[in-house]
Each structure stands twice: as C-alpha cells, then as structure tokens.
Coordinates of C-alpha atoms in Angstrom, one line a residue:
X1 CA 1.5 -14.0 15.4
X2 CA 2.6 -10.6 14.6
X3 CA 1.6 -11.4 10.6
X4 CA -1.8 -12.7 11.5
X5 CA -2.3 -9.5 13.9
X6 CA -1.3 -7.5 11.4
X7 CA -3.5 -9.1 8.0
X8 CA -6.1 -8.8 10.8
X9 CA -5.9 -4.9 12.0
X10 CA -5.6 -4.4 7.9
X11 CA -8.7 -6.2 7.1
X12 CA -10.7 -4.5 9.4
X13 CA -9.0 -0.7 8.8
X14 CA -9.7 -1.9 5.1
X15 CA -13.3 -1.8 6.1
X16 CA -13.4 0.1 9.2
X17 CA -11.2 3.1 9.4
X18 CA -12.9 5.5 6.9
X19 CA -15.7 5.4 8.4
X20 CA -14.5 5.0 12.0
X21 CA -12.2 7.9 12.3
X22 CA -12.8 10.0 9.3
X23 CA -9.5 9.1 7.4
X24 CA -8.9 10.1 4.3
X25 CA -5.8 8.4 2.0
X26 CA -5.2 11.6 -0.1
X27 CA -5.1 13.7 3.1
X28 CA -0.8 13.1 4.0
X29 CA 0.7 13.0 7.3
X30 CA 1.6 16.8 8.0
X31 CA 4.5 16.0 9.3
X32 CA 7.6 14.2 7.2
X33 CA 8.5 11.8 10.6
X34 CA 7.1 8.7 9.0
X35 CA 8.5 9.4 6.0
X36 CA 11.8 9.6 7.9
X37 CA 10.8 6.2 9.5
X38 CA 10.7 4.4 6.1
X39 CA 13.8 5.4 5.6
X40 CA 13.1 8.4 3.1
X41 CA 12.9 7.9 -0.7
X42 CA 15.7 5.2 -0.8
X43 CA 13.7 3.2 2.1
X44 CA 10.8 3.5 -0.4
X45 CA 12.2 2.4 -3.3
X46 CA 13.4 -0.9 -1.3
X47 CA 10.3 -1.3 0.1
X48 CA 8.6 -1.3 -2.9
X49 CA 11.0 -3.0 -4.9
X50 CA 10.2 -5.9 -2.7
X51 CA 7.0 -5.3 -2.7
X52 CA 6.6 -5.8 -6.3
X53 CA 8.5 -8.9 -6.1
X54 CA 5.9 -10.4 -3.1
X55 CA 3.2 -9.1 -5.7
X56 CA 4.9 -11.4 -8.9
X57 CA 5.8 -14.3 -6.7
X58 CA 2.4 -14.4 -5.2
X59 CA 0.0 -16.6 -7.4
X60 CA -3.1 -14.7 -6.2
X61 CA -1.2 -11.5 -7.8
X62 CA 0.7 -12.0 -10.2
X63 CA -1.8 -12.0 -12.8
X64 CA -2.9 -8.5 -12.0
X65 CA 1.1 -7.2 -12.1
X66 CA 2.7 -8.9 -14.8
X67 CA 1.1 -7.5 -17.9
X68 CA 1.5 -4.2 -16.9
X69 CA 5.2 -2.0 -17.2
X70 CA 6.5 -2.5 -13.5
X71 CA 8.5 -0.1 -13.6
X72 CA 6.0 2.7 -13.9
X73 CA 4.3 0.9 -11.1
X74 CA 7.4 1.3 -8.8
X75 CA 7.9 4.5 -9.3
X76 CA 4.1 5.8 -8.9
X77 CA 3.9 3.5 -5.7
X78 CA 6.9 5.1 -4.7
X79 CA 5.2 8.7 -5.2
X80 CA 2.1 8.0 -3.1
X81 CA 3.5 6.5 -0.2
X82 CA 6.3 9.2 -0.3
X83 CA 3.0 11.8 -0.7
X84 CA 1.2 10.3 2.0
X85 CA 3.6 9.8 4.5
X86 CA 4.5 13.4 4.5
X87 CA 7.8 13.5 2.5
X88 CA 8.4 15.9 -0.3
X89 CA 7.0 14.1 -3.3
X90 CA 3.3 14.8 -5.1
X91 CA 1.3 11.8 -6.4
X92 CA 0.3 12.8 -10.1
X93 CA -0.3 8.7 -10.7
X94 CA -4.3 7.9 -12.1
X95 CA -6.9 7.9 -9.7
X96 CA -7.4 4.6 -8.3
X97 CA -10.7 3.7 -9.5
X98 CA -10.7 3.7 -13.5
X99 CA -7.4 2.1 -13.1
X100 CA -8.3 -0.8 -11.5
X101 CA -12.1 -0.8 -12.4
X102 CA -11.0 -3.8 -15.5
X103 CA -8.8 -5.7 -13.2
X104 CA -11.4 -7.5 -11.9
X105 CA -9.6 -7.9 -8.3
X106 CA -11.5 -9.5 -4.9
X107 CA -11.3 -9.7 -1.8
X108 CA -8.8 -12.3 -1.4
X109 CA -6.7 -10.8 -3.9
X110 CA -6.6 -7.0 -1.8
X111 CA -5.8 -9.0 1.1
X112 CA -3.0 -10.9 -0.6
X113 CA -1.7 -7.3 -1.5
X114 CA -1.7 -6.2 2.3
X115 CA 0.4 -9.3 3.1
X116 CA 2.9 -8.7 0.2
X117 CA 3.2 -4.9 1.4
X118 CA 3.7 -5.8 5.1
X119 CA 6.7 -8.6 4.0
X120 CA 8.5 -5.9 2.1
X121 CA 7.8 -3.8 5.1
X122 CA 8.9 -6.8 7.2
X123 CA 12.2 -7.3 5.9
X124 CA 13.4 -3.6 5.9
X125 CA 12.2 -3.6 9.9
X126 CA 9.7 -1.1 9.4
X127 CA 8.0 -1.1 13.2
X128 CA 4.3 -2.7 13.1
X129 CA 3.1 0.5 14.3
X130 CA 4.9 2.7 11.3
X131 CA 3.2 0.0 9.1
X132 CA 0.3 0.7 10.6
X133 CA -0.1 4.2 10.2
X134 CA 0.9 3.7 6.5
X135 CA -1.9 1.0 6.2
X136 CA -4.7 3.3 7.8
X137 CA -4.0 6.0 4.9
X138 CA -4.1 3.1 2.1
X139 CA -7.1 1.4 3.4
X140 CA -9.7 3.4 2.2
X141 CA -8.9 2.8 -1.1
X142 CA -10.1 -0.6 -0.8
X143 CA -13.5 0.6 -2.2
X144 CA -12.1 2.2 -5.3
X145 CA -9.5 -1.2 -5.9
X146 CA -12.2 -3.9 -4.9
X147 CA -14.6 -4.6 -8.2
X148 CA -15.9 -8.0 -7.7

C-alpha cells in the first residue's frame, strides 16, 4: 500500500506541485537536515547506485540508460539531489531539457523512473515523508523530461 500511495502522491506532485505551491526544483532546501536524512553524500551514492540498477533492470528504462556512460550519470544524479537537498554540492550537470529532448520518454516511462527512485530509496529506509520532500523538488522537472 505504501508503494501505490507513494507512485500516487508522485504522479500527482509530478503534475500538481509546481503549480499548487509555487515549487521550484533548482530552488534547494535551505537547510542541509534532509541531506543529513539521506544519509549525506555516501547515502547518495547508495541510493543512486541502486537506483541506476532499478533503471537497467527495469524493461520500460533500460533503453533510455544503457547507451549512455553510467557512470557520469551517477555522479551528476548524485550532485543534484545532494544540491537540492541542501548539502554542500553544486549541480553543474546539463539542463534537463536538451538532454532529454532526443530521448523520446513518456509518461509511463517517468513514472517507471519514480518507482525505481522510491525502491532505491526503499531499501536504504529513507522515511516516505523524506522521499517525499525529495520527490516535490524533482517533480517539476517532469515538463522538461516528458517529450512524447
């Protein structure tokens, strides 16, 4: 229950929250307690080590993941969340939109992305409502990632 809960409150801050409350992704947390909460850089780096895993395991994924140097991924992933949950680290990664304006990535397939994110999240007990707050900052970019 917890899973479909959470897919749900995603899909709607995916299209909700920007508008709703004014939210803005590339505005951080001005405080660093989240980024305590994930467990610093290190808890990052397991997150989204994980997460890239749920992303090349994941049929509806993998084909936007596996062509492209991982690695790099990882480590810019690692940057924005880091950025945007108030830790010490500055994103200097591309701006979502040109780099994903050739993917050609839907609905479905951002969705599947949420659910791989919150099952990395999942297994290094990140609380739903940390997740939350980390989802609410990343949802908004659902307009610049969507393209078909």
């Amino acid at each position: 229950m917890k899973k479909i809960t959470l897919v749900l409150l995603s899909t709607v801050f995916s299209f909700n929250v920007y508008a709703a409350v004014g939210t803005d992704y590339t505005q951080p947390y001005t405080n660093d307690q989240l980024y305590f909460e994930f467990g610093k850089k290190e808890g990052l780096v397991n997150i989204v080590d994980d997460f890239m895993i749920n992303l090349l395991a994941d049929p509806r994924t993998r084909t936007s993941f596996e062509k492209f140097d991982q690695a790099r991924i990882k480590a810019q992933l690692v940057e924005q969340f880091c950025e945007i949950l108030g830790g010490p680290c500055k994103y200097a990664g591309a701006q979502m939109k040109p780099i994903h304006a050739s993917l050609n990535i839907d609905k479905a397939q951002f969705n599947a992305l949420v659910e791989a994110l919150q099952k990395a999240m999942d297994k290094h007990q990140v609380s739903f409502d940390t997740q939350n707050k980390l989802l609410a900052k990343l949802a908004p970019m659902h307009r610049d990632i969507i393209t078909r």
